[in-house]
mmCIF file of C-alpha atoms in Angstrom:
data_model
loop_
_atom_site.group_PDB
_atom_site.id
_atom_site.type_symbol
_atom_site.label_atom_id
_atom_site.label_comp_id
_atom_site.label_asym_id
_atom_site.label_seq_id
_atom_site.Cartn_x
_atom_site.Cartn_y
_atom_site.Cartn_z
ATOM 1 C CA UNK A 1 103.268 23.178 12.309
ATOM 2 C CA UNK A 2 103.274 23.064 15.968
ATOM 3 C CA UNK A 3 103.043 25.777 14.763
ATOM 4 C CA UNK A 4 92.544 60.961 11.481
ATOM 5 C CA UNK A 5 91.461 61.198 10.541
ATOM 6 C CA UNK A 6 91.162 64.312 9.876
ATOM 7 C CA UNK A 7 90.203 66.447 12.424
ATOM 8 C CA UNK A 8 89.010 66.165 16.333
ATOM 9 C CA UNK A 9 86.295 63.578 16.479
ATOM 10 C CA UNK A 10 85.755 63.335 12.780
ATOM 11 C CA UNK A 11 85.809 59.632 12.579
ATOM 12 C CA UNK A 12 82.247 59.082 12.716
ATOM 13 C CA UNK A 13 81.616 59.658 9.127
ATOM 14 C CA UNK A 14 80.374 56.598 7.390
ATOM 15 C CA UNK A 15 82.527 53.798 7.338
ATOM 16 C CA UNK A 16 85.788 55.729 7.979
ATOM 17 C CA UNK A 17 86.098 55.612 4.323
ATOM 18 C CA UNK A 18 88.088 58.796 3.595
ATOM 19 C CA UNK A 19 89.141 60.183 6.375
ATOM 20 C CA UNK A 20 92.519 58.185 7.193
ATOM 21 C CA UNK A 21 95.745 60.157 6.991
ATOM 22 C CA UNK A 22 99.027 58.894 6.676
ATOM 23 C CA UNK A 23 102.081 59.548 9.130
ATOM 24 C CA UNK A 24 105.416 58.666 7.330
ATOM 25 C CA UNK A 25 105.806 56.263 4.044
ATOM 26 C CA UNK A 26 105.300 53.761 5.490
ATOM 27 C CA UNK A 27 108.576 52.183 5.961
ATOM 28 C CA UNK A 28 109.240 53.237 9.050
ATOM 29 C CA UNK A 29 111.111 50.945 11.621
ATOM 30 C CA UNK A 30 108.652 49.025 12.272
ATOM 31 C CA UNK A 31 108.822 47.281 9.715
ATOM 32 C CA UNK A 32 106.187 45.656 7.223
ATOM 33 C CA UNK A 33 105.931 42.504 8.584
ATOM 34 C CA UNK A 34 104.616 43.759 12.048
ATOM 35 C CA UNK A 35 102.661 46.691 10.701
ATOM 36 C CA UNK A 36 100.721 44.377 8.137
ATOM 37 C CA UNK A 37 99.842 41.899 10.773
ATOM 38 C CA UNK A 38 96.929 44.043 12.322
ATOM 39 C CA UNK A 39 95.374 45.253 8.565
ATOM 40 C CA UNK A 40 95.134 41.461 7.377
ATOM 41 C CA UNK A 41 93.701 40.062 10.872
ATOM 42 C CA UNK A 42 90.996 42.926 10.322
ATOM 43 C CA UNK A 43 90.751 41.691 6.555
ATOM 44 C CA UNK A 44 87.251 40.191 7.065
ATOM 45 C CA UNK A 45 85.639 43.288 8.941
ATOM 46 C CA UNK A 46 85.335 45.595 5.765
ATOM 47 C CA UNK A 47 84.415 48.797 7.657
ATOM 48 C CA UNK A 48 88.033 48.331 9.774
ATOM 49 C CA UNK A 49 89.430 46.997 6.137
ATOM 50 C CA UNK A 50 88.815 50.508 4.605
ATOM 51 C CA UNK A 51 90.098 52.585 7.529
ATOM 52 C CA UNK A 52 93.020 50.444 8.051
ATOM 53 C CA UNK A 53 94.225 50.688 4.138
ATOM 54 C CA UNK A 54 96.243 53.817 4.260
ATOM 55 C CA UNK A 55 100.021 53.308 5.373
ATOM 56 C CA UNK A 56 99.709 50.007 6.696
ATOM 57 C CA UNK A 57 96.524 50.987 9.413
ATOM 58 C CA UNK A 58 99.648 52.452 11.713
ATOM 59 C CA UNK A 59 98.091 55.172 12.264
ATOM 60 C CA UNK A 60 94.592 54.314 12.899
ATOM 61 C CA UNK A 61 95.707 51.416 15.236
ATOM 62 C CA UNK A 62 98.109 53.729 16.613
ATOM 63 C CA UNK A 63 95.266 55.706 17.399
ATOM 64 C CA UNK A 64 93.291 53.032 18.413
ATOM 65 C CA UNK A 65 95.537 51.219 20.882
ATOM 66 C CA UNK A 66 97.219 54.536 22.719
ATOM 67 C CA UNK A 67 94.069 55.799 23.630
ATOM 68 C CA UNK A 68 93.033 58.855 21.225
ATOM 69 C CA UNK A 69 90.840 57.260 19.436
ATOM 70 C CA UNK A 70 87.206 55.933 21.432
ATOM 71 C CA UNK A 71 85.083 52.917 20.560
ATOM 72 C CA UNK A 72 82.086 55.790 20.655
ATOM 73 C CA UNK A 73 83.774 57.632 17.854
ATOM 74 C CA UNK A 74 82.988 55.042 15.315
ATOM 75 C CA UNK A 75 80.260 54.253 13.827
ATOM 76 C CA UNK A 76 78.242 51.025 14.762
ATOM 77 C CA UNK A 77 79.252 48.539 12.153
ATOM 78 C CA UNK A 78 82.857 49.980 12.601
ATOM 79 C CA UNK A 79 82.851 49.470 16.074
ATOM 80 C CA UNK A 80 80.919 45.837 15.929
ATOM 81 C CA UNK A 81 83.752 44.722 13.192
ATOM 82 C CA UNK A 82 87.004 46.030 15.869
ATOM 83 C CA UNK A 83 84.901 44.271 18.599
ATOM 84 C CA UNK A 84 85.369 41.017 16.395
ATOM 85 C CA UNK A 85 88.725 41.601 15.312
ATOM 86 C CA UNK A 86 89.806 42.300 18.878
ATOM 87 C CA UNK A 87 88.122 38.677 20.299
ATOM 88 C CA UNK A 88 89.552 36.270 17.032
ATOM 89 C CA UNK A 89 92.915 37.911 18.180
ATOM 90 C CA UNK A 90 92.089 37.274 21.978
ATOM 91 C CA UNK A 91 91.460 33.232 20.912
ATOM 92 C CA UNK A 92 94.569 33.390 18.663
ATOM 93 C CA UNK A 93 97.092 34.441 21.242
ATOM 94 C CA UNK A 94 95.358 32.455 23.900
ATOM 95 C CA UNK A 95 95.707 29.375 21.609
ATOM 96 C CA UNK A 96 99.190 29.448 20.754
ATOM 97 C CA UNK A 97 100.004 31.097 23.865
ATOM 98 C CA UNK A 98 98.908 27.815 25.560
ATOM 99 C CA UNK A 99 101.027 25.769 22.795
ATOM 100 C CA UNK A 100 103.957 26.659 24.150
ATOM 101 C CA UNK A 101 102.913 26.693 27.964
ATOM 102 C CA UNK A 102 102.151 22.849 26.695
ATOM 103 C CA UNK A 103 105.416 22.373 25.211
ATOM 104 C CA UNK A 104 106.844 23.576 27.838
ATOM 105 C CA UNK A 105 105.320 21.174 30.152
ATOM 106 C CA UNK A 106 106.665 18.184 28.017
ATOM 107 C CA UNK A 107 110.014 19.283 28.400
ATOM 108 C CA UNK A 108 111.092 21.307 25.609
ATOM 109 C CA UNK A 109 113.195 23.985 25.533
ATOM 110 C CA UNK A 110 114.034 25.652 22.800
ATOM 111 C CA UNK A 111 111.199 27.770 20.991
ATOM 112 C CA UNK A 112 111.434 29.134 17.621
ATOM 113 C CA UNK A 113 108.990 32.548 16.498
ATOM 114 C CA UNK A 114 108.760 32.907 12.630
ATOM 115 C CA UNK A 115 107.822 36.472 11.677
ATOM 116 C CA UNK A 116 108.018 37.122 15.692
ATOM 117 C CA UNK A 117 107.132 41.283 14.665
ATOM 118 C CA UNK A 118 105.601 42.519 17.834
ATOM 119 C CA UNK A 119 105.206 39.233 19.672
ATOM 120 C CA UNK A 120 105.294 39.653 23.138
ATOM 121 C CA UNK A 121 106.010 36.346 24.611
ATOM 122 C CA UNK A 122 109.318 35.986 25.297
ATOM 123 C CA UNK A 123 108.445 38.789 27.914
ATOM 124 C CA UNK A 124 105.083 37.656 28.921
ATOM 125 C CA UNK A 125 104.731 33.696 29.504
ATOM 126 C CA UNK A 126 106.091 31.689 32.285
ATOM 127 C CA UNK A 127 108.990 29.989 30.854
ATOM 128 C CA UNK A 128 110.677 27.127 32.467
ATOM 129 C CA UNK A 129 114.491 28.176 33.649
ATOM 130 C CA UNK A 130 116.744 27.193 30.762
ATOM 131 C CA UNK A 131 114.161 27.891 27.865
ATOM 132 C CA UNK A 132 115.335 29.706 24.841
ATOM 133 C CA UNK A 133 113.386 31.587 22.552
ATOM 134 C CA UNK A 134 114.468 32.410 19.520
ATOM 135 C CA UNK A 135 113.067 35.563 17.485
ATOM 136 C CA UNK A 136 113.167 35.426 13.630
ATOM 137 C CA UNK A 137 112.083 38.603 11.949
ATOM 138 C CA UNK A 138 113.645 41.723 9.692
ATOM 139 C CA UNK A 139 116.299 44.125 11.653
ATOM 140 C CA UNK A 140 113.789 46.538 11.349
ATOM 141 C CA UNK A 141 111.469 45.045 13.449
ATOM 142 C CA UNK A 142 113.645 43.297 15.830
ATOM 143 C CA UNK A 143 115.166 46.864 16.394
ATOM 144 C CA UNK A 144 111.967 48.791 17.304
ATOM 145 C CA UNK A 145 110.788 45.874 19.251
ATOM 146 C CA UNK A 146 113.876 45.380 21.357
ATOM 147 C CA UNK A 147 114.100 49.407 21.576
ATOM 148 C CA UNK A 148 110.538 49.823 22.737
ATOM 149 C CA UNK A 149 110.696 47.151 25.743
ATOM 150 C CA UNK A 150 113.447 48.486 26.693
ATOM 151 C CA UNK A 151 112.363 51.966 27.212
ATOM 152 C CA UNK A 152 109.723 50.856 29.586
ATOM 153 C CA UNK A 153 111.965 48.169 31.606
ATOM 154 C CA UNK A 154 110.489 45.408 30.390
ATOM 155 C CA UNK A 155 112.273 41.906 30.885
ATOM 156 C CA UNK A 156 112.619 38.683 28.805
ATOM 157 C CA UNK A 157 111.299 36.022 30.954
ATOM 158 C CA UNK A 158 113.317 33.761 28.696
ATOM 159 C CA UNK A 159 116.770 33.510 27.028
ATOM 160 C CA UNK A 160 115.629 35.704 24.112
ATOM 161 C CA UNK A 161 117.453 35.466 21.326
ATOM 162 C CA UNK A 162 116.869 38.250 18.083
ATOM 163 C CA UNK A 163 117.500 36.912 14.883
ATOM 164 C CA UNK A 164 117.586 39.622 12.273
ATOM 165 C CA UNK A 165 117.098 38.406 9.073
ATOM 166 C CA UNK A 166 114.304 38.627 5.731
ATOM 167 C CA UNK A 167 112.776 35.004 5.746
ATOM 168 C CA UNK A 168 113.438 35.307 2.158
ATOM 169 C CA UNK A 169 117.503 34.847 3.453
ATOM 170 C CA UNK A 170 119.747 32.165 4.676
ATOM 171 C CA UNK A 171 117.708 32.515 8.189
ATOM 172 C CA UNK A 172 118.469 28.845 9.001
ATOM 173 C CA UNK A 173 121.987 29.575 9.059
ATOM 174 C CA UNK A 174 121.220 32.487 10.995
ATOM 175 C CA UNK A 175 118.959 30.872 13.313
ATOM 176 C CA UNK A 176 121.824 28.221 14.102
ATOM 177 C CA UNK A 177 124.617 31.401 14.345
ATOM 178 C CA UNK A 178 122.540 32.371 17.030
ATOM 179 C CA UNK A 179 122.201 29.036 19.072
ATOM 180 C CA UNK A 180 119.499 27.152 17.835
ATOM 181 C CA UNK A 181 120.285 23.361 18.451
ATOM 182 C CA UNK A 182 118.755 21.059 15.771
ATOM 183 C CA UNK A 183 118.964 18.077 17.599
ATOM 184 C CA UNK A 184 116.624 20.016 20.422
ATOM 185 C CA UNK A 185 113.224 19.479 20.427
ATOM 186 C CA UNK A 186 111.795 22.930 19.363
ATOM 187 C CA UNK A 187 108.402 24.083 19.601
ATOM 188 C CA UNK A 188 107.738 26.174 16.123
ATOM 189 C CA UNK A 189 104.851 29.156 15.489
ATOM 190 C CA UNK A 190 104.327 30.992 11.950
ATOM 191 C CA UNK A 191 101.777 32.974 13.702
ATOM 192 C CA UNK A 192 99.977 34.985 10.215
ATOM 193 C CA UNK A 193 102.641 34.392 8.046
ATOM 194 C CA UNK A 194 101.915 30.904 5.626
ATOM 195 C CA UNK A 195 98.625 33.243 4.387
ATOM 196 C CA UNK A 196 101.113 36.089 2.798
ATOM 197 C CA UNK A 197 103.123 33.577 0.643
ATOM 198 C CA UNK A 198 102.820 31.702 -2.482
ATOM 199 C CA UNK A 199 102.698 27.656 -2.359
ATOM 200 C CA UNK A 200 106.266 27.170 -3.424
ATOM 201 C CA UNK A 201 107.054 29.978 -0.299
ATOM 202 C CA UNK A 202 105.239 28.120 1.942
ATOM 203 C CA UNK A 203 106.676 24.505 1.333
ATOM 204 C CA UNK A 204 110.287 25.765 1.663
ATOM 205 C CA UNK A 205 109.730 27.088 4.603
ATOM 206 C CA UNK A 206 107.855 24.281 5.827
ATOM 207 C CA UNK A 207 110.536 22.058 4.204
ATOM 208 C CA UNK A 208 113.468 24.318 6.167
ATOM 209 C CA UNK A 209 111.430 23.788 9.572
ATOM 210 C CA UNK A 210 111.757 20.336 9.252
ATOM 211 C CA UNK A 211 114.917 20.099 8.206
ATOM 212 C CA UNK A 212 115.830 21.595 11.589
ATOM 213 C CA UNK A 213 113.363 19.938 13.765
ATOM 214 C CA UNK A 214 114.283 16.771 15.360
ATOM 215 C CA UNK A 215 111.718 13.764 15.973
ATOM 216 C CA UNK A 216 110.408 14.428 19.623
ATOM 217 C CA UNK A 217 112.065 11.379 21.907
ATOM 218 C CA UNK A 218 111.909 10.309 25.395
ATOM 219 C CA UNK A 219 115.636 10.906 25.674
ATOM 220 C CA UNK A 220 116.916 13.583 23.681
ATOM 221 C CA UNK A 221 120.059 12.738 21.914
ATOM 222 C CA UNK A 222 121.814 15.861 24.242
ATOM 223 C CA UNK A 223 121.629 17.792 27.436
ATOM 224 C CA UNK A 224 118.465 20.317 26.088
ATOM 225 C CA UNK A 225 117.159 21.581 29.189
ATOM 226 C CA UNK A 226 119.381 24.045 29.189
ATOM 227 C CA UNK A 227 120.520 27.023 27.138
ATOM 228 C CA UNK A 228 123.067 26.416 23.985
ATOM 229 C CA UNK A 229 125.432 28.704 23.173
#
């Protein structure tokens, strides 16, 4: 598809292994899609893998990412295994960051984000005027998301378009509620998602994506460089 620990400074006991408490049940707002994407990119660092298990890793990425918790407070294999995890996510985002920048370029228009979570593009990347970008994910997420931008006055450099919906749903007919054109060229990202369902998951999505996806063409069959309604 084109497509605390417990305690101050306690973390440096071996391996994090037991000293990860949970905030909340883990069902907050965020939602489980966006709070499971930074445990499974970690899944192959097994020192991160153990610290991240309780709730979800939100609150040892929490920790992590606003500051609290210091490289220098983990222990050397810990710290060697976030430094990896932190550079395959770097080459991910730079990767399908430049897929759409690329699409872009060829003229299309209309950009579709499966399990969008957290996904910051259609605030970050230079989207041609007219580009929409449609973002598929549970109300949950789309919510805290939209909430959290918001608060610090950040802008959609795109038409963004929230679609709130389980993927398990009728988010096709969603999707198209919201303006998605089929007969558009659309540029499509499942960005960690295929690896969390079964086979038969994965071809009806895949078989829904295509279902909506028009061959590419010289001349599109309709005005596209614009926004739908």
């Amino acid at each position: 598809m084109v497509d605390d620990v417990d305690g101050q400074r306690t973390v440096r006991r071996r391996h994090l292994g037991s000293g990860v408490q949970c905030r909340g049940d883990g069902n907050d707002g965020r939602g489980r899609t966006s709070r499971g994407h930074p445990v499974a990119r970690s899944a192959d660092q097994r020192p991160v893998r153990r610290a991240a298990g309780a709730c979800g890793g939100v609150d040892f990425f929490t920790r992590m990412a606003g500051g609290e918790l210091q490289p220098r407070d983990l222990d050397d294999e810990t710290a060697k295994g976030l430094r990896r995890f932190a550079d395959a996510m770097a080459i991910r985002t730079e990767y399908f960051d430049n897929f759409f920048l690329d699409a872009t370029a060829a003229g299309i228009r209309q950009a579709v984000i499966l399990a969008s979570g957290l996904d910051s593009r259609a605030y970050r990347l230079a989207w041609p005027a007219g580009t929409v970008v449609f973002e598929v994910d549970q109300p949950q997420v789309v919510d805290f998301k939209t909430a959290t931008l918001a608060e610090l006055g950040a802008q959609p450099t795109a038409d963004r378009r929230t679609v709130a919906i389980d993927l398990r749903n009728d988010w096709p007919g969603a999707l198209q509620e919201a303006g998605f054109d089929p007969a558009c060229p659309t540029a499509w990202i499942a960005e960690g998602l295929l690896g969390y369902l079964t086979a038969d998951a994965q071809d009806r999505l895949l078989d829904q994506v295509t279902t909506l996806s028009t061959p590419a063409a010289a001349s599109p069959p309709r005005d596209c460089s614009t926004s739908t309604t």
